[in-house]
Amino acid sequence: MKKTMISLLLTTLSVTSAYAFDLNDLNNVLKQLPSNNTSQTTDNIGDTTKSNKLDPAAVLLGAIKGTSVDDEIQIGRQVSGNLLGASPLVKDAKLQNYVNLVGRWVALQSERPDLPWQFGVIESNDINAFSAPGGFVFITKGLYKKLNNESDLAGVLGHEIAHVVRKHQLKILQQSQIIGLGADALGREVKGQAALQNLIGSGAEIMSRKLDKSAEFEADRMGLVLAARAGYDAYGLPTVLEEIGHVAPGDSSVALLFKTHPAPDVRFAMLSEAVGDRLDNLPAGKELANRFYRIK
Amino acid sequence: MIYRRELSALLLSISIFSSAAIAATPGVLIKSETIYALPSSTAKPITKLSKGSTVNVLTKQGGWLQIGVGASKGWVRMLSVRTSGAVVSNSGADLAGIAQMATGKRQPGQIVATAGVRGLSEEDLKSAHYSAQGMSELASYQVSTNTAKSFAKQGKLIKQSIAYLPAPVDSQ
């Protein structure tokens, strides 16, 4: 349900980097991009058509501008790899396969069906879910155990898929002026995975950052619809929100979730307002409780 | 004989009813709503309940909840009934009040001991290092579009054409 791609770039670089960076305005920064990037022009700098694997600034520009899916995936891969470094996948191949089947089917109902969607259940008793640019989606074992059927899972994954489809995390990066800093870093010939990590911040900390409230409500509305489009009972996501609402707010398993998301009761109420009587004529979807894979 | 069968059927239904009644979850209407005889807005309306009314939730069916109100029963949209925190009397609660209740106050009686349980804190995320092995493992579980479609077919999932929902006015 949450993930954020904020970058602590400014802090990170000023504290940990040997370089001294100037905060140029965007135009000045863009002029510093290397001339050997043939896919760019000086007056249309963001339109990279190919991924530039080594230049983090170009990677970010391409991803944010939406011109390079490869760049977006590269950012998401870095963040996701860091998350798995903190919390590995649950060692249960059947579980992981099942979640990929459900997730891929739900993602196929979105505007970005062709991303290389990958889904994973991570080894944590926290109640949470995460996503990263490019189609990476994770759900904790703690949240998975709260689910009762396949439509619940579809609703939760739908929320995360919506964040990816709407590029909510990338927008946060943009807002934090990472473009300027990234281009400056590029000018100093900072390259490779380490540089990309610098741009993203420390470890997978970006996943503990808060998205805008309206982005969360939007992801809820979209997640509900994506699950319904996939033929599931549309009410899996609000059912899960109710489940989470039963966990005491002081419980440590929901500490990060509650820090980064509006309260589940509020999210439920917002869904209630958004749905109203709009889905009254929708044919009943499937819950598929029998097929739901239960963690041992 | 027939009489006996009917009697046992009656007893059976009573026992089902009472187990449902025992399992009933308290709920609060978060908006004023019509209660219907069946889980459909085209069904006969039974009554109307105002926001803040407390009900007993008996069962769920799709987007509908069967509720008990006093001695009678009916169906209401599930998105109109909140069950979490429903024991709290909050007939006048608005969104802000709900938010405060859910996030602000600790409820010591309900806190579950979690000592020793592995969580995922901000610190964990901050100090995390890239796991190449984890990423290749993750990739190994990726499924193709066609595999996902077959999986949906097996579950008799039927695609629906539904537009995204507009944001309600008060979210802006």
CSV table of C-alpha atoms in Angstrom, one decimal:
chain,number,residue,atom,x,y,z
A,1,MET,CA,0.0,0.0,0.0
A,2,LYS,CA,2.8,2.3,0.2
A,3,LYS,CA,5.9,3.0,-1.2
A,4,THR,CA,7.4,6.1,-2.0
A,5,MET,CA,10.1,7.1,-4.2
A,6,ILE,CA,11.3,10.1,-2.4
A,7,SER,CA,14.8,10.8,-2.4
A,8,LEU,CA,16.9,12.1,0.3
A,9,LEU,CA,19.2,13.2,-2.4
A,10,LEU,CA,20.0,16.5,-1.0
A,11,THR,CA,20.8,15.1,2.5
A,12,THR,CA,22.5,12.0,1.2
A,13,LEU,CA,24.8,13.8,-1.2
A,14,SER,CA,25.7,16.6,1.1
A,15,VAL,CA,26.5,14.3,3.9
A,16,THR,CA,28.0,11.3,2.2
A,17,SER,CA,29.4,12.5,-1.1
A,18,ALA,CA,32.8,13.9,-1.6
A,19,TYR,CA,31.4,16.2,-4.3
A,20,ALA,CA,30.2,19.7,-3.7
A,21,PHE,CA,27.0,20.2,-5.5
A,22,ASP,CA,25.4,23.4,-6.7
A,23,LEU,CA,21.6,23.6,-7.0
A,24,ASN,CA,21.3,24.8,-10.5
A,25,ASP,CA,17.9,25.6,-12.0
A,26,LEU,CA,16.6,23.0,-14.3
A,27,ASN,CA,17.7,24.7,-17.5
A,28,ASN,CA,21.2,25.1,-16.4
A,29,VAL,CA,21.3,21.6,-15.2
A,30,LEU,CA,20.0,20.2,-18.4
A,31,LYS,CA,22.7,21.9,-20.3
A,32,GLN,CA,25.2,19.8,-18.4
A,33,LEU,CA,23.9,16.6,-19.8
A,34,PRO,CA,26.6,14.9,-22.0
A,35,SER,CA,26.6,15.5,-25.7
A,36,ASN,CA,27.3,11.9,-26.5
A,37,ASN,CA,23.8,11.0,-25.6
A,38,THR,CA,22.5,10.9,-29.2
A,39,SER,CA,18.9,10.2,-28.3
A,40,GLN,CA,18.6,13.6,-26.7
A,41,THR,CA,18.4,17.1,-28.1
A,42,THR,CA,19.2,20.2,-26.3
A,43,ASP,CA,15.7,21.5,-26.6
A,44,ASN,CA,13.9,18.3,-25.8
A,45,ILE,CA,16.2,16.8,-23.3
A,46,GLY,CA,13.9,14.4,-21.5
A,47,ASP,CA,12.9,12.4,-24.5
A,48,THR,CA,15.4,9.6,-24.2
A,49,THR,CA,14.2,6.7,-26.2
A,50,LYS,CA,16.8,4.3,-25.0
A,51,SER,CA,18.0,3.5,-21.5
A,52,ASN,CA,21.3,4.9,-20.6
A,53,LYS,CA,22.4,2.3,-18.1
A,54,LEU,CA,25.3,4.3,-16.7
A,55,ASP,CA,24.0,7.8,-16.3
A,56,PRO,CA,21.7,8.1,-13.3
A,57,ALA,CA,20.5,11.5,-14.3
A,58,ALA,CA,19.5,10.4,-17.7
A,59,VAL,CA,17.8,7.4,-16.2
A,60,LEU,CA,15.7,9.5,-13.9
A,61,LEU,CA,14.9,12.0,-16.7
A,62,GLY,CA,13.7,9.2,-19.0
A,63,ALA,CA,11.7,7.5,-16.3
A,64,ILE,CA,10.0,10.6,-15.1
A,65,LYS,CA,9.2,11.9,-18.6
A,66,GLY,CA,7.8,8.5,-19.4
A,67,THR,CA,9.9,8.1,-22.4
A,68,SER,CA,12.0,5.2,-21.3
A,69,VAL,CA,10.4,2.3,-19.6
A,70,ASP,CA,13.8,0.7,-19.3
A,71,ASP,CA,14.9,3.6,-17.1
A,72,GLU,CA,11.9,3.3,-14.9
A,73,ILE,CA,12.5,-0.4,-14.5
A,74,GLN,CA,16.1,0.3,-13.6
A,75,ILE,CA,15.1,2.6,-10.7
A,76,GLY,CA,12.5,0.1,-9.5
A,77,ARG,CA,15.0,-2.8,-9.7
A,78,GLN,CA,17.4,-0.9,-7.4
A,79,VAL,CA,14.8,-0.1,-4.9
A,80,SER,CA,13.3,-3.6,-5.0
A,81,GLY,CA,16.7,-5.2,-4.6
A,82,ASN,CA,17.3,-3.1,-1.5
A,83,LEU,CA,13.9,-4.1,-0.1
A,84,LEU,CA,14.8,-7.7,-0.6
A,85,GLY,CA,18.1,-7.1,1.2
A,86,ALA,CA,16.1,-6.0,4.2
A,87,SER,CA,13.4,-8.6,4.0
A,88,PRO,CA,13.9,-11.6,1.7
A,89,LEU,CA,11.2,-13.5,-0.2
A,90,VAL,CA,9.3,-16.1,1.7
A,91,LYS,CA,10.8,-19.5,0.8
A,92,ASP,CA,7.6,-20.9,-0.6
A,93,ALA,CA,7.7,-21.3,-4.4
A,94,LYS,CA,4.0,-22.2,-4.6
A,95,LEU,CA,3.1,-19.0,-2.7
A,96,GLN,CA,5.2,-16.8,-4.9
A,97,ASN,CA,3.9,-18.4,-8.1
A,98,TYR,CA,0.4,-18.0,-6.9
A,99,VAL,CA,0.8,-14.3,-6.1
A,100,ASN,CA,2.4,-13.7,-9.5
A,101,LEU,CA,-0.5,-15.3,-11.3
A,102,VAL,CA,-3.1,-13.2,-9.5
A,103,GLY,CA,-1.0,-10.1,-9.7
A,104,ARG,CA,-0.3,-10.4,-13.4
A,105,TRP,CA,-3.9,-11.0,-14.2
A,106,VAL,CA,-5.0,-7.9,-12.3
A,107,ALA,CA,-2.2,-5.9,-13.9
A,108,LEU,CA,-3.4,-6.9,-17.3
A,109,GLN,CA,-6.5,-4.9,-16.6
A,110,SER,CA,-4.5,-1.7,-16.2
A,111,GLU,CA,-3.2,0.8,-18.8
A,112,ARG,CA,0.2,-0.8,-18.5
A,113,PRO,CA,-0.3,-4.5,-19.1
A,114,ASP,CA,3.0,-5.0,-20.8
A,115,LEU,CA,5.4,-4.0,-17.9
A,116,PRO,CA,7.5,-6.9,-16.7
A,117,TRP,CA,5.3,-7.2,-13.6
A,118,GLN,CA,6.9,-9.1,-10.7
A,119,PHE,CA,5.2,-9.9,-7.4
A,120,GLY,CA,6.7,-11.2,-4.2
A,121,VAL,CA,5.7,-12.1,-0.6
A,122,ILE,CA,8.4,-10.9,1.8
A,123,GLU,CA,9.4,-12.4,5.1
A,124,SER,CA,8.0,-9.8,7.5
A,125,ASN,CA,5.3,-10.0,10.1
A,126,ASP,CA,4.5,-6.3,9.5
A,127,ILE,CA,1.3,-5.6,7.8
A,128,ASN,CA,2.2,-3.7,4.7
A,129,ALA,CA,2.7,-3.8,0.9
A,130,PHE,CA,5.1,-1.9,-1.4
A,131,SER,CA,5.6,-1.2,-5.0
A,132,ALA,CA,8.4,0.3,-7.0
A,133,PRO,CA,8.5,1.9,-10.5
A,134,GLY,CA,8.5,-0.5,-13.4
A,135,GLY,CA,6.2,-3.1,-12.0
A,136,PHE,CA,7.6,-4.4,-8.8
A,137,VAL,CA,5.1,-5.3,-6.1
A,138,PHE,CA,5.6,-6.7,-2.7
A,139,ILE,CA,3.3,-7.8,0.1
A,140,THR,CA,4.4,-8.8,3.6
A,141,LYS,CA,3.7,-12.2,5.0
A,142,GLY,CA,1.9,-10.4,7.9
A,143,LEU,CA,-0.6,-8.7,5.5
A,144,TYR,CA,-1.0,-11.9,3.4
A,145,LYS,CA,-2.1,-13.8,6.5
A,146,LYS,CA,-4.9,-11.2,7.0
A,147,LEU,CA,-6.4,-12.2,3.6
A,148,ASN,CA,-9.2,-14.6,3.3
A,149,ASN,CA,-9.6,-15.2,-0.4
A,150,GLU,CA,-8.2,-14.4,-3.8
A,151,SER,CA,-10.3,-11.3,-4.3
A,152,ASP,CA,-8.8,-9.8,-1.1
A,153,LEU,CA,-5.3,-10.4,-2.6
A,154,ALA,CA,-6.4,-9.0,-5.9
A,155,GLY,CA,-7.6,-5.8,-4.2
A,156,VAL,CA,-4.3,-5.3,-2.3
A,157,LEU,CA,-2.2,-6.0,-5.4
A,158,GLY,CA,-4.5,-3.7,-7.4
A,159,HIS,CA,-3.7,-0.8,-5.0
A,160,GLU,CA,0.0,-1.3,-5.6
A,161,ILE,CA,-0.4,-1.8,-9.3
A,162,ALA,CA,-2.2,1.6,-9.4
A,163,HIS,CA,0.8,3.3,-7.8
A,164,VAL,CA,3.0,1.9,-10.5
A,165,VAL,CA,0.6,2.7,-13.3
A,166,ARG,CA,0.2,6.3,-12.1
A,167,LYS,CA,4.0,6.7,-11.4
A,168,HIS,CA,3.3,8.0,-8.0
A,169,GLN,CA,6.7,7.3,-6.7
A,170,LEU,CA,8.5,8.9,-9.7
A,171,LYS,CA,6.4,12.0,-9.2
A,172,ILE,CA,7.7,12.3,-5.6
A,173,LEU,CA,11.3,12.1,-7.0
A,174,GLN,CA,10.5,14.9,-9.4
A,175,GLN,CA,9.0,17.0,-6.7
A,176,SER,CA,12.2,16.6,-4.6
A,177,GLN,CA,14.1,18.3,-7.4
A,178,ILE,CA,16.1,15.2,-7.9
A,179,ILE,CA,16.4,16.0,-11.6
A,180,GLY,CA,18.6,18.9,-11.0
A,181,LEU,CA,20.8,17.1,-8.5
A,182,GLY,CA,21.0,14.1,-10.7
A,183,ALA,CA,22.1,16.0,-13.7
A,184,ASP,CA,24.8,17.7,-11.6
A,185,ALA,CA,26.0,14.3,-10.4
A,186,LEU,CA,26.1,13.3,-14.0
A,187,GLY,CA,28.2,16.2,-14.8
A,188,ARG,CA,30.7,15.0,-12.3
A,189,GLU,CA,30.8,11.6,-14.0
A,190,VAL,CA,29.3,9.7,-11.2
A,191,LYS,CA,28.2,6.5,-12.8
A,192,GLY,CA,26.9,3.0,-12.3
A,193,GLN,CA,24.7,1.3,-9.7
A,194,ALA,CA,26.4,3.1,-6.8
A,195,ALA,CA,25.4,6.4,-8.3
A,196,LEU,CA,21.9,5.3,-8.9
A,197,GLN,CA,21.7,4.3,-5.3
A,198,ASN,CA,23.0,7.7,-4.3
A,199,LEU,CA,20.1,9.2,-6.3
A,200,ILE,CA,17.6,7.0,-4.6
A,201,GLY,CA,18.8,7.6,-1.1
A,202,SER,CA,19.8,5.2,1.6
A,203,GLY,CA,18.9,1.5,1.2
A,204,ALA,CA,15.2,1.1,0.6
A,205,GLU,CA,14.3,4.1,2.8
A,206,ILE,CA,12.3,5.6,0.1
A,207,MET,CA,9.8,2.9,0.7
A,208,SER,CA,9.2,4.2,4.1
A,209,ARG,CA,8.3,7.7,2.8
A,210,LYS,CA,4.9,9.0,2.5
A,211,LEU,CA,3.0,9.6,-0.7
A,212,ASP,CA,0.4,12.3,-1.0
A,213,LYS,CA,-2.9,11.3,0.6
A,214,SER,CA,-4.7,11.9,-2.6
A,215,ALA,CA,-2.4,9.4,-4.3
A,216,GLU,CA,-3.3,6.7,-1.7
A,217,PHE,CA,-7.0,7.4,-2.2
A,218,GLU,CA,-6.6,7.2,-5.9
A,219,ALA,CA,-4.7,3.9,-5.6
A,220,ASP,CA,-7.6,2.6,-3.5
A,221,ARG,CA,-10.2,3.6,-6.1
A,222,MET,CA,-8.1,2.1,-8.9
A,223,GLY,CA,-7.2,-1.0,-7.0
A,224,LEU,CA,-10.9,-1.8,-6.4
A,225,VAL,CA,-11.8,-1.3,-10.0
A,226,LEU,CA,-8.8,-3.3,-11.3
A,227,ALA,CA,-9.8,-6.3,-9.2
A,228,ALA,CA,-13.4,-5.9,-10.4
A,229,ARG,CA,-12.3,-5.7,-14.0
A,230,ALA,CA,-10.4,-8.9,-13.5
A,231,GLY,CA,-13.6,-10.6,-12.5
A,232,TYR,CA,-13.1,-10.6,-8.8
A,233,ASP,CA,-15.5,-9.5,-6.1
A,234,ALA,CA,-14.9,-5.7,-6.1
A,235,TYR,CA,-15.0,-5.5,-2.3
A,236,GLY,CA,-11.7,-7.3,-1.5
A,237,LEU,CA,-9.8,-4.2,-0.8
A,238,PRO,CA,-12.3,-2.5,1.5
A,239,THR,CA,-12.7,-5.8,3.3
A,240,VAL,CA,-8.9,-5.8,3.9
A,241,LEU,CA,-9.0,-2.2,5.1
A,242,GLU,CA,-11.6,-3.3,7.6
A,243,GLU,CA,-9.3,-6.1,8.7
A,244,ILE,CA,-6.4,-3.8,9.2
A,245,GLY,CA,-8.7,-1.4,11.0
A,246,HIS,CA,-9.2,-4.1,13.7
A,247,VAL,CA,-5.5,-4.0,14.5
A,248,ALA,CA,-4.7,-1.8,17.4
A,249,PRO,CA,-3.1,1.5,16.2
A,250,GLY,CA,-0.3,1.0,18.8
A,251,ASP,CA,0.6,-2.4,17.5
A,252,SER,CA,4.1,-2.3,16.0
A,253,SER,CA,3.1,-4.4,13.0
A,254,VAL,CA,1.1,-1.5,11.6
A,255,ALA,CA,3.5,1.3,12.7
A,256,LEU,CA,5.0,1.9,9.3
A,257,LEU,CA,1.8,1.4,7.4
A,258,PHE,CA,-0.1,3.9,9.6
A,259,LYS,CA,2.8,6.4,9.3
A,260,THR,CA,2.7,6.3,5.5
A,261,HIS,CA,-1.0,5.9,4.8
A,262,PRO,CA,-4.2,7.6,5.8
A,263,ALA,CA,-6.0,5.6,8.5
A,264,PRO,CA,-7.8,2.5,7.2
A,265,ASP,CA,-11.2,3.8,8.4
A,266,VAL,CA,-10.7,7.0,6.4
A,267,ARG,CA,-9.6,5.1,3.3
A,268,PHE,CA,-12.7,2.9,3.7
A,269,ALA,CA,-15.0,5.9,4.1
A,270,MET,CA,-13.4,7.5,1.0
A,271,LEU,CA,-14.0,4.4,-1.0
A,272,SER,CA,-17.6,4.4,0.2
A,273,GLU,CA,-18.0,8.0,-1.1
A,274,ALA,CA,-16.4,7.2,-4.4
A,275,VAL,CA,-18.4,4.0,-5.0
A,276,GLY,CA,-21.8,5.1,-3.8
A,277,ASP,CA,-24.3,3.3,-6.0
A,278,ARG,CA,-22.0,3.2,-9.1
A,279,LEU,CA,-21.4,-0.6,-8.8
A,280,ASP,CA,-24.9,-1.6,-8.0
A,281,ASN,CA,-25.4,-3.2,-11.4
A,282,LEU,CA,-22.0,-4.9,-11.6
A,283,PRO,CA,-22.3,-8.7,-12.0
A,284,ALA,CA,-21.2,-10.5,-8.8
A,285,GLY,CA,-17.5,-11.2,-9.0
A,286,LYS,CA,-15.6,-14.2,-7.6
A,287,GLU,CA,-13.9,-14.4,-4.2
A,288,LEU,CA,-12.3,-17.8,-4.9
A,289,ALA,CA,-11.7,-18.7,-1.3
A,290,ASN,CA,-11.2,-22.3,-2.2
A,291,ARG,CA,-8.3,-21.6,-4.6
A,292,PHE,CA,-6.7,-19.1,-2.2
A,293,TYR,CA,-3.2,-20.3,-1.2
A,294,ARG,CA,-2.8,-20.3,2.5
A,295,ILE,CA,0.6,-19.9,4.1
A,296,LYS,CA,1.5,-22.8,6.3
B,1,MET,CA,-42.4,-38.8,10.0
B,2,ILE,CA,-42.9,-35.7,7.9
B,3,TYR,CA,-43.5,-33.8,11.0
B,4,ARG,CA,-40.2,-35.0,12.4
B,5,ARG,CA,-38.3,-34.0,9.3
B,6,GLU,CA,-39.8,-30.5,9.4
B,7,LEU,CA,-39.0,-30.3,13.1
B,8,SER,CA,-35.4,-31.2,12.6
B,9,ALA,CA,-35.1,-28.8,9.7
B,10,LEU,CA,-36.5,-26.1,11.9
B,11,LEU,CA,-34.0,-27.0,14.7
B,12,LEU,CA,-31.2,-27.0,12.1
B,13,SER,CA,-32.2,-23.5,10.9
B,14,ILE,CA,-32.4,-22.3,14.5
B,15,SER,CA,-29.0,-23.5,15.2
B,16,ILE,CA,-27.6,-21.9,12.1
B,17,PHE,CA,-29.3,-18.7,13.0
B,18,SER,CA,-28.0,-18.7,16.5
B,19,SER,CA,-24.4,-19.4,15.5
B,20,ALA,CA,-24.7,-16.5,13.0
B,21,ALA,CA,-26.1,-14.4,15.8
B,22,ILE,CA,-23.2,-15.3,18.1
B,23,ALA,CA,-20.7,-14.6,15.4
B,24,ALA,CA,-22.4,-11.3,14.5
B,25,THR,CA,-20.0,-8.3,14.3
B,26,PRO,CA,-21.1,-4.9,15.5
B,27,GLY,CA,-21.2,-2.3,12.9
B,28,VAL,CA,-21.9,1.4,12.5
B,29,LEU,CA,-23.5,3.1,9.5
B,30,ILE,CA,-21.1,5.7,8.1
B,31,LYS,CA,-23.9,7.2,6.0
B,32,SER,CA,-27.7,7.1,6.0
B,33,GLU,CA,-28.8,4.1,4.0
B,34,THR,CA,-31.8,2.1,2.8
B,35,ILE,CA,-32.1,-1.4,4.1
B,36,TYR,CA,-33.3,-3.9,1.5
B,37,ALA,CA,-35.0,-7.3,1.7
B,38,LEU,CA,-32.4,-8.8,-0.6
B,39,PRO,CA,-28.8,-7.9,-1.5
B,40,SER,CA,-29.7,-5.6,-4.4
B,41,SER,CA,-30.7,-2.0,-4.7
B,42,THR,CA,-33.7,-3.1,-6.9
B,43,ALA,CA,-35.0,-5.3,-4.0
B,44,LYS,CA,-37.8,-4.1,-1.8
B,45,PRO,CA,-36.7,-1.5,0.7
B,46,ILE,CA,-37.4,-2.5,4.3
B,47,THR,CA,-36.5,0.6,6.1
B,48,LYS,CA,-34.0,3.5,6.3
B,49,LEU,CA,-31.3,3.9,8.9
B,50,SER,CA,-29.5,7.1,9.6
B,51,LYS,CA,-25.8,7.6,9.8
B,52,GLY,CA,-24.4,6.4,13.1
B,53,SER,CA,-27.0,3.7,13.6
B,54,THR,CA,-25.5,0.5,15.1
B,55,VAL,CA,-26.3,-2.8,13.5
B,56,ASN,CA,-25.2,-6.4,13.8
B,57,VAL,CA,-23.5,-7.7,10.7
B,58,LEU,CA,-24.5,-11.3,10.0
B,59,THR,CA,-23.0,-12.3,6.7
B,60,LYS,CA,-21.4,-10.7,3.6
B,61,GLN,CA,-22.3,-11.4,0.0
B,62,GLY,CA,-20.4,-9.5,-2.6
B,63,GLY,CA,-20.9,-5.8,-1.9
B,64,TRP,CA,-23.7,-6.4,0.5
B,65,LEU,CA,-23.9,-7.2,4.2
B,66,GLN,CA,-26.9,-8.9,5.9
B,67,ILE,CA,-27.6,-7.0,9.1
B,68,GLY,CA,-29.8,-7.5,12.0
B,69,VAL,CA,-31.6,-4.4,13.3
B,70,GLY,CA,-33.4,-5.2,16.5
B,71,ALA,CA,-35.7,-8.2,15.6
B,72,SER,CA,-35.6,-7.7,11.8
B,73,LYS,CA,-33.0,-8.4,9.2
B,74,GLY,CA,-32.0,-6.8,5.9
B,75,TRP,CA,-29.3,-6.0,3.4
B,76,VAL,CA,-27.1,-2.9,3.1
B,77,ARG,CA,-24.2,-1.9,1.0
B,78,MET,CA,-21.0,-3.1,2.7
B,79,LEU,CA,-19.2,0.2,2.0
B,80,SER,CA,-21.8,1.9,4.2
B,81,VAL,CA,-21.0,-0.1,7.3
B,82,ARG,CA,-17.8,0.2,9.3
B,83,THR,CA,-17.1,-2.7,11.6
B,84,SER,CA,-13.6,-1.7,12.8
B,85,GLY,CA,-13.9,0.3,16.0
B,86,ALA,CA,-17.7,0.0,15.8
B,87,VAL,CA,-17.9,-0.6,19.6
B,88,VAL,CA,-17.1,3.1,20.0
B,89,SER,CA,-20.2,5.2,20.0
B,90,ASN,CA,-19.6,7.8,17.4
B,91,SER,CA,-22.9,8.7,15.8
B,92,GLY,CA,-21.7,12.2,15.0
B,93,ALA,CA,-18.3,11.0,13.7
B,94,ASP,CA,-17.1,12.7,10.5
B,95,LEU,CA,-14.0,11.7,8.5
B,96,ALA,CA,-11.7,13.8,10.7
B,97,GLY,CA,-13.1,12.2,13.8
B,98,ILE,CA,-12.6,8.8,12.4
B,99,ALA,CA,-9.1,9.6,11.5
B,100,GLN,CA,-8.3,10.8,14.9
B,101,MET,CA,-9.8,7.7,16.5
B,102,ALA,CA,-7.8,5.4,14.2
B,103,THR,CA,-4.4,7.1,14.5
B,104,GLY,CA,-4.3,9.3,17.5
B,105,LYS,CA,-5.2,7.4,20.6
B,106,ARG,CA,-3.6,4.3,21.8
B,107,GLN,CA,-5.9,1.6,23.0
B,108,PRO,CA,-3.9,-0.1,25.7
B,109,GLY,CA,-6.4,-2.9,26.2
B,110,GLN,CA,-6.0,-4.0,22.5
B,111,ILE,CA,-2.3,-3.9,22.1
B,112,VAL,CA,-0.9,-7.3,21.1
B,113,ALA,CA,2.5,-8.2,22.4
B,114,THR,CA,4.9,-8.3,19.5
B,115,ALA,CA,8.2,-8.6,21.2
B,116,GLY,CA,10.6,-10.7,19.3
B,117,VAL,CA,8.5,-10.7,16.1
B,118,ARG,CA,10.4,-9.6,13.0
B,119,GLY,CA,9.1,-6.4,11.6
B,120,LEU,CA,10.2,-4.1,8.9
B,121,SER,CA,11.1,-0.7,10.4
B,122,GLU,CA,12.3,2.4,8.8
B,123,GLU,CA,15.8,1.6,10.1
B,124,ASP,CA,15.7,-1.8,8.4
B,125,LEU,CA,14.8,-0.2,5.2
B,126,LYS,CA,17.4,2.5,5.6
B,127,SER,CA,20.3,0.1,6.2
B,128,ALA,CA,19.2,-2.4,3.5
B,129,HIS,CA,21.7,-3.5,0.9
B,130,TYR,CA,20.9,-4.6,-2.6
B,131,SER,CA,20.2,-8.4,-2.9
B,132,ALA,CA,21.1,-9.6,-6.4
B,133,GLN,CA,20.1,-13.1,-5.3
B,134,GLY,CA,16.7,-11.9,-4.1
B,135,MET,CA,16.1,-10.2,-7.4
B,136,SER,CA,17.0,-13.3,-9.5
B,137,GLU,CA,14.7,-15.3,-7.2
B,138,LEU,CA,11.9,-12.8,-7.7
B,139,ALA,CA,12.4,-12.9,-11.5
B,140,SER,CA,12.2,-16.7,-11.5
B,141,TYR,CA,8.6,-16.5,-10.3
B,142,GLN,CA,7.5,-14.1,-13.0
B,143,VAL,CA,4.6,-15.4,-15.1
B,144,SER,CA,3.7,-14.6,-18.7
B,145,THR,CA,0.5,-12.9,-19.9
B,146,ASN,CA,-0.7,-16.1,-21.4
B,147,THR,CA,-0.1,-18.1,-18.2
B,148,ALA,CA,-2.0,-15.4,-16.2
B,149,LYS,CA,-4.9,-15.6,-18.7
B,150,SER,CA,-5.1,-19.4,-18.3
B,151,PHE,CA,-5.1,-19.1,-14.6
B,152,ALA,CA,-8.0,-16.6,-14.8
B,153,LYS,CA,-9.9,-19.0,-17.1
B,154,GLN,CA,-9.4,-21.8,-14.6
B,155,GLY,CA,-11.0,-19.7,-11.9
B,156,LYS,CA,-13.8,-18.7,-14.3
B,157,LEU,CA,-12.9,-15.1,-13.8
B,158,ILE,CA,-14.8,-13.0,-16.3
B,159,LYS,CA,-13.4,-9.6,-17.4
B,160,GLN,CA,-15.7,-6.6,-16.8
B,161,SER,CA,-15.6,-3.3,-18.4
B,162,ILE,CA,-15.6,-0.7,-15.6
B,163,ALA,CA,-14.4,2.9,-15.6
B,164,TYR,CA,-12.2,4.2,-12.8
B,165,LEU,CA,-14.1,5.9,-10.1
B,166,PRO,CA,-13.9,9.7,-9.9
B,167,ALA,CA,-12.5,11.2,-6.7
B,168,PRO,CA,-15.3,12.2,-4.3
B,169,VAL,CA,-15.6,15.9,-3.8
B,170,ASP,CA,-14.3,16.0,-0.3
B,171,SER,CA,-11.0,14.4,-1.2
B,172,GLN,CA,-9.8,17.4,-3.1
